């Protein structure tokens, strides 16, 4: 959520990647051995780009604090912004007290269901796919500041296609991770991205093992099925007034589904009843109605010549 709001602020022009932020004692106090941090130093200047990198690559609580205070003046005010955004996105289980997820002074901490973590991840990946540029990095090597830290994101380099996204650990929540994976890198037939969420593991090994099981379960039992393909005709219409005697009907957009069971998508085609030449490229000559579970699409069928 801290990443999402920061990117929104950049997109709106309120800050930029090159905006300078000075390290504070409050952020420095989050760099001890008990915290995940980039290693912020009090009084030193950092760009927003550097802080986003530390936030995502090494799960920097110090970077989260500095971004929050830069945007809202304090973590308390930033938390209000986070709660407002969660409500706006329909993430009903989410409650925020700060930008990092650590316990606050009143011993309260951020909370979320696994489902809402999934939904939030999907929203970010669709709106700001550049998050993967950070989460796929091996680590941070800043020679000038003597910062050399490996990425805290597990399974990258171990399972093909894993390119993110975020870990989190507190005593109450246990060891948690949200993982993103391009399934086509694991199996070329699976042309989709998967998001996995594991919460409450007793240690990192159990967390990573559970996520590995999830990934291979998806790879084995889920497949991507393209139902409408703009490069392949869905049907054809007999038209005596054209030279070939028929017109191929192509969908004007691709439609596909990730399918687990034997239930296939429903496809119904309705071709216009009175098609006559001349027919121009792009003319709409029918409809394709596609549905699977709770998703449905209405696709125009067009001539390509």
Coordinates of C-alpha atoms in Angstrom, one line a residue:
X1 CA 0.0 0.0 0.0
X2 CA 2.9 2.3 0.7
X3 CA 4.2 1.7 -2.8
X4 CA 0.8 2.2 -4.4
X5 CA 0.3 5.6 -2.7
X6 CA 3.8 6.7 -3.4
X7 CA 3.3 5.9 -7.1
X8 CA 0.0 7.7 -7.1
X9 CA 1.8 10.8 -5.7
X10 CA 4.4 10.6 -8.4
X11 CA 1.8 10.2 -11.1
X12 CA -0.1 13.2 -9.8
X13 CA 3.1 15.3 -10.0
X14 CA 3.1 16.0 -6.2
X15 CA 6.6 14.4 -6.0
X16 CA 9.0 12.9 -8.5
X17 CA 11.5 10.1 -8.5
X18 CA 14.3 12.7 -8.0
X19 CA 12.6 14.4 -5.1
X20 CA 15.1 14.6 -2.2
X21 CA 14.3 13.3 1.3
X22 CA 16.5 13.8 4.3
X23 CA 17.1 10.9 6.6
X24 CA 15.6 11.4 10.1
X25 CA 16.3 9.9 13.5
X26 CA 12.9 8.3 13.4
X27 CA 13.9 6.4 10.2
X28 CA 17.4 5.7 11.5
X29 CA 15.9 4.0 14.6
X30 CA 14.3 1.5 12.3
X31 CA 17.7 0.2 11.0
X32 CA 18.7 -2.0 13.9
X33 CA 19.3 -5.7 13.6
X34 CA 15.7 -6.5 14.6
X35 CA 14.3 -4.6 11.5
X36 CA 14.4 -5.1 7.8
X37 CA 16.0 -1.9 6.5
X38 CA 18.1 -0.3 3.8
X39 CA 20.3 1.5 6.3
X40 CA 19.1 5.1 6.4
X41 CA 21.5 7.6 8.0
X42 CA 20.2 10.7 9.8
X43 CA 20.9 13.9 7.9
X44 CA 21.8 12.1 4.6
X45 CA 19.7 12.8 1.5
X46 CA 18.0 10.1 -0.6
X47 CA 15.9 10.3 -3.7
X48 CA 12.3 8.9 -3.8
X49 CA 13.6 6.4 -6.4
X50 CA 16.2 5.1 -3.9
X51 CA 13.6 4.9 -1.1
X52 CA 11.2 2.9 -3.3
X53 CA 14.0 0.6 -4.2
X54 CA 14.8 0.0 -0.5
X55 CA 11.1 -0.4 0.3
X56 CA 10.6 -3.2 -2.3
X57 CA 14.0 -4.9 -2.6
X58 CA 15.0 -5.2 1.1
X59 CA 11.6 -4.6 2.7
X60 CA 13.0 -1.4 4.2
X61 CA 10.9 -0.2 7.2
X62 CA 13.2 2.9 7.3
X63 CA 12.4 3.7 3.7
X64 CA 8.6 3.3 4.3
X65 CA 8.9 5.7 7.2
X66 CA 10.7 8.4 5.1
X67 CA 8.3 8.1 2.2
X68 CA 5.3 8.3 4.5
X69 CA 6.6 11.4 6.3
X70 CA 7.6 13.1 3.0
X71 CA 4.1 12.5 1.5
X72 CA 1.9 13.2 4.6
X73 CA 4.1 14.9 7.2
X74 CA 3.8 12.0 9.6
X75 CA 3.2 8.2 9.6
X76 CA -0.1 8.8 11.5
X77 CA -1.4 11.0 8.7
X78 CA 0.0 8.7 6.0
X79 CA -1.9 5.8 7.7
X80 CA -5.1 7.8 7.3
X81 CA -4.3 8.0 3.6
X82 CA -3.7 4.2 3.5
X83 CA -7.1 3.5 5.2
X84 CA -8.8 5.9 2.8
X85 CA -7.3 4.1 -0.2
X86 CA -8.2 0.6 1.2
X87 CA -11.8 1.7 1.5
X88 CA -11.8 3.2 -2.0
X89 CA -10.5 -0.1 -3.4
X90 CA -13.0 -2.2 -1.4
X91 CA -10.4 -3.9 0.8
X92 CA -12.7 -4.3 3.8
X93 CA -10.4 -6.3 6.0
X94 CA -7.4 -3.9 5.8
X95 CA -6.5 -1.6 8.7
X96 CA -3.4 0.6 8.7
X97 CA -1.5 2.3 11.6
X98 CA 1.7 3.0 9.8
X99 CA 3.6 2.7 6.5
X100 CA 5.8 -0.3 7.5
X101 CA 3.6 -2.8 9.2
X102 CA 5.5 -2.7 12.5
X103 CA 3.7 -2.4 15.8
X104 CA 3.0 1.2 16.6
X105 CA 3.5 2.9 20.0
X106 CA 0.1 1.7 21.2
X107 CA 1.1 -1.9 20.2
X108 CA -1.4 -1.9 17.3
X109 CA -0.4 -3.2 13.9
X110 CA -1.6 -3.3 10.3
X111 CA -3.9 -6.2 9.3
X112 CA -5.4 -7.8 6.2
X113 CA -7.0 -11.0 5.0
X114 CA -5.1 -13.1 2.5
X115 CA -7.9 -12.3 0.0
X116 CA -7.4 -8.6 0.3
X117 CA -3.6 -8.9 0.0
X118 CA -4.3 -10.8 -3.3
X119 CA -6.7 -8.1 -4.5
X120 CA -4.3 -5.3 -3.6
X121 CA -1.4 -7.0 -5.4
X122 CA -3.5 -7.5 -8.6
X123 CA -4.5 -3.8 -8.5
X124 CA -0.8 -2.7 -8.2
X125 CA 0.4 -5.1 -10.9
X126 CA -2.3 -3.8 -13.3
X127 CA -1.8 -0.1 -12.5
X128 CA 2.0 0.0 -11.9
X129 CA 3.7 -3.0 -13.5
X130 CA 7.0 -1.3 -12.9
X131 CA 6.9 -2.7 -9.4
X132 CA 8.4 -5.9 -10.9
X133 CA 11.5 -3.9 -11.9
X134 CA 12.2 -3.5 -8.2
X135 CA 11.0 -6.9 -6.9
X136 CA 13.1 -8.8 -9.5
X137 CA 16.4 -7.1 -8.4
X138 CA 19.0 -9.3 -6.8
X139 CA 19.8 -6.7 -4.2
X140 CA 21.1 -3.1 -3.5
X141 CA 24.7 -2.2 -4.1
X142 CA 25.3 1.4 -3.3
X143 CA 29.1 1.8 -3.2
X144 CA 28.9 5.5 -2.3
X145 CA 26.9 4.9 0.8
X146 CA 28.4 1.5 1.5
X147 CA 25.0 -0.3 1.3
X148 CA 25.2 -3.9 0.2
X149 CA 22.1 -5.9 0.8
X150 CA 20.5 -8.9 -0.8
X151 CA 16.8 -9.0 -1.8
X152 CA 14.5 -10.3 0.9
X153 CA 12.1 -11.8 -1.7
X154 CA 12.3 -15.6 -1.7
X155 CA 12.2 -18.2 -4.5
X156 CA 13.6 -15.8 -7.1
X157 CA 16.2 -17.7 -9.1
X158 CA 14.9 -20.9 -7.5
X159 CA 11.6 -21.3 -9.4
X160 CA 11.5 -20.0 -13.0
X161 CA 9.1 -17.0 -13.4
X162 CA 9.1 -15.8 -9.8
X163 CA 9.7 -12.1 -9.9
X164 CA 8.3 -10.7 -6.7
X165 CA 6.8 -9.4 -4.5
X166 CA 6.9 -8.8 -0.8
X167 CA 7.6 -10.4 2.6
X168 CA 6.4 -9.4 6.0
X169 CA 7.0 -10.7 9.5
X170 CA 5.7 -9.9 13.0
X171 CA 5.3 -12.0 16.0
X172 CA 1.5 -12.1 15.7
X173 CA 1.3 -12.5 11.9
X174 CA 4.1 -15.0 11.6
X175 CA 6.2 -15.3 8.5
X176 CA 4.2 -14.0 5.5
X177 CA 4.9 -13.6 1.8
X178 CA 3.0 -12.5 -1.3
X179 CA 4.6 -14.0 -4.4
X180 CA 4.1 -13.2 -8.1
X181 CA 5.1 -15.5 -10.9
X182 CA 4.9 -15.5 -14.7
X183 CA 3.6 -19.0 -15.2
X184 CA 4.7 -19.1 -18.8
X185 CA 8.3 -19.2 -17.7
X186 CA 7.6 -22.4 -15.7
X187 CA 5.4 -23.9 -18.5
X188 CA 5.0 -22.3 -21.9
X189 CA 1.3 -23.5 -22.1
X190 CA 0.4 -21.4 -19.0
X191 CA 0.3 -17.9 -20.4
X192 CA -0.9 -16.1 -17.3
X193 CA 0.5 -14.5 -14.1
X194 CA -0.3 -16.1 -10.7
X195 CA -0.3 -14.4 -7.3
X196 CA 0.2 -16.5 -4.1
X197 CA -0.3 -15.5 -0.5
X198 CA 1.0 -17.3 2.5
X199 CA 0.5 -16.0 6.0
X200 CA 1.1 -17.3 9.5
X201 CA 4.1 -19.6 8.9
X202 CA 6.2 -20.5 11.9
X203 CA 9.5 -19.7 10.0
X204 CA 10.8 -18.7 6.6
X205 CA 11.5 -22.3 5.6
X206 CA 7.8 -23.3 6.1
X207 CA 6.7 -20.1 4.4
X208 CA 8.8 -20.7 1.3
X209 CA 7.9 -24.4 1.2
X210 CA 4.1 -23.6 1.4
X211 CA 4.5 -21.1 -1.5
X212 CA 6.5 -23.6 -3.6
X213 CA 3.7 -26.1 -3.1
X214 CA 1.1 -23.5 -4.2
X215 CA 3.1 -22.6 -7.3
X216 CA 3.5 -26.2 -8.5
X217 CA -0.2 -26.9 -7.7
X218 CA -1.2 -24.0 -10.0
X219 CA 1.2 -25.2 -12.7
X220 CA -0.2 -28.7 -12.6
X221 CA -4.0 -28.1 -12.3
X222 CA -4.6 -24.7 -14.0
X223 CA -4.4 -23.9 -17.7
X224 CA -5.0 -20.8 -19.8
X225 CA -7.6 -21.2 -22.5
X226 CA -8.0 -18.6 -25.2
X227 CA -11.6 -18.6 -26.4
X228 CA -11.5 -15.6 -28.8
X229 CA -8.4 -14.9 -30.8
X230 CA -8.2 -11.9 -33.1
X231 CA -5.8 -13.9 -35.3
X232 CA -8.2 -16.8 -35.8
X233 CA -11.8 -16.6 -37.3
X234 CA -14.5 -17.7 -34.8
X235 CA -16.9 -18.6 -37.6
X236 CA -17.9 -17.7 -41.2
X237 CA -21.0 -16.4 -42.9
X238 CA -22.2 -17.6 -46.3
X239 CA -22.6 -14.6 -48.6
X240 CA -23.4 -15.3 -52.2
X241 CA -22.7 -11.8 -53.3
X242 CA -19.0 -12.0 -52.5
X243 CA -16.4 -13.7 -54.7
X244 CA -15.4 -16.4 -52.2
X245 CA -19.0 -17.2 -51.3
X246 CA -18.3 -16.6 -47.6
X247 CA -16.8 -14.1 -45.2
X248 CA -14.6 -15.1 -42.3
X249 CA -15.6 -13.6 -39.0
X250 CA -12.9 -12.5 -36.6
X251 CA -13.3 -11.4 -32.9
X252 CA -12.2 -7.8 -32.4
X253 CA -10.5 -8.6 -29.1
X254 CA -8.9 -11.6 -27.4
X255 CA -10.7 -13.3 -24.6
X256 CA -9.2 -16.1 -22.4
X257 CA -9.7 -17.7 -19.0
X258 CA -7.6 -19.5 -16.4
X259 CA -9.4 -22.8 -16.1
X260 CA -9.0 -25.4 -13.3
X261 CA -11.8 -28.0 -13.8
X262 CA -13.5 -29.7 -16.8
X263 CA -16.1 -26.9 -17.1
X264 CA -15.4 -25.0 -20.4
X265 CA -16.4 -21.5 -21.2
X266 CA -19.8 -21.0 -22.9
X267 CA -19.6 -19.6 -26.4
X268 CA -22.6 -18.4 -28.4
X269 CA -22.3 -16.8 -31.8
X270 CA -25.0 -14.7 -33.5
X271 CA -24.4 -13.7 -37.1
X272 CA -26.3 -10.9 -38.8
X273 CA -29.1 -12.3 -40.9
X274 CA -28.7 -10.1 -44.0
X275 CA -25.1 -9.6 -45.0
X276 CA -24.4 -8.3 -48.5
X277 CA -21.5 -7.0 -50.5
X278 CA -19.8 -4.6 -50.5
X279 CA -18.2 -5.5 -47.2
X280 CA -15.5 -3.2 -45.8
X281 CA -12.6 -4.2 -43.6
X282 CA -13.7 -3.8 -40.0
X283 CA -17.4 -4.1 -40.7
X284 CA -19.3 -5.6 -37.7
X285 CA -21.1 -8.7 -39.0
X286 CA -22.1 -10.5 -35.7
X287 CA -21.5 -11.0 -32.0
X288 CA -19.8 -13.7 -29.9
X289 CA -21.1 -14.1 -26.4
X290 CA -18.6 -15.7 -24.0
X291 CA -19.0 -16.6 -20.3
X292 CA -17.2 -18.6 -17.7
X293 CA -18.2 -18.7 -14.1
X294 CA -18.9 -15.1 -13.1
X295 CA -17.2 -13.5 -16.1
X296 CA -18.9 -12.6 -19.3
X297 CA -17.9 -10.8 -22.5
X298 CA -19.6 -9.5 -25.7
X299 CA -17.3 -9.5 -28.6
X300 CA -17.9 -8.0 -32.1
X301 CA -17.3 -10.3 -35.1
X302 CA -15.7 -8.4 -37.9
X303 CA -14.5 -8.8 -41.5
X304 CA -10.7 -8.4 -41.9
X305 CA -10.9 -7.5 -45.6

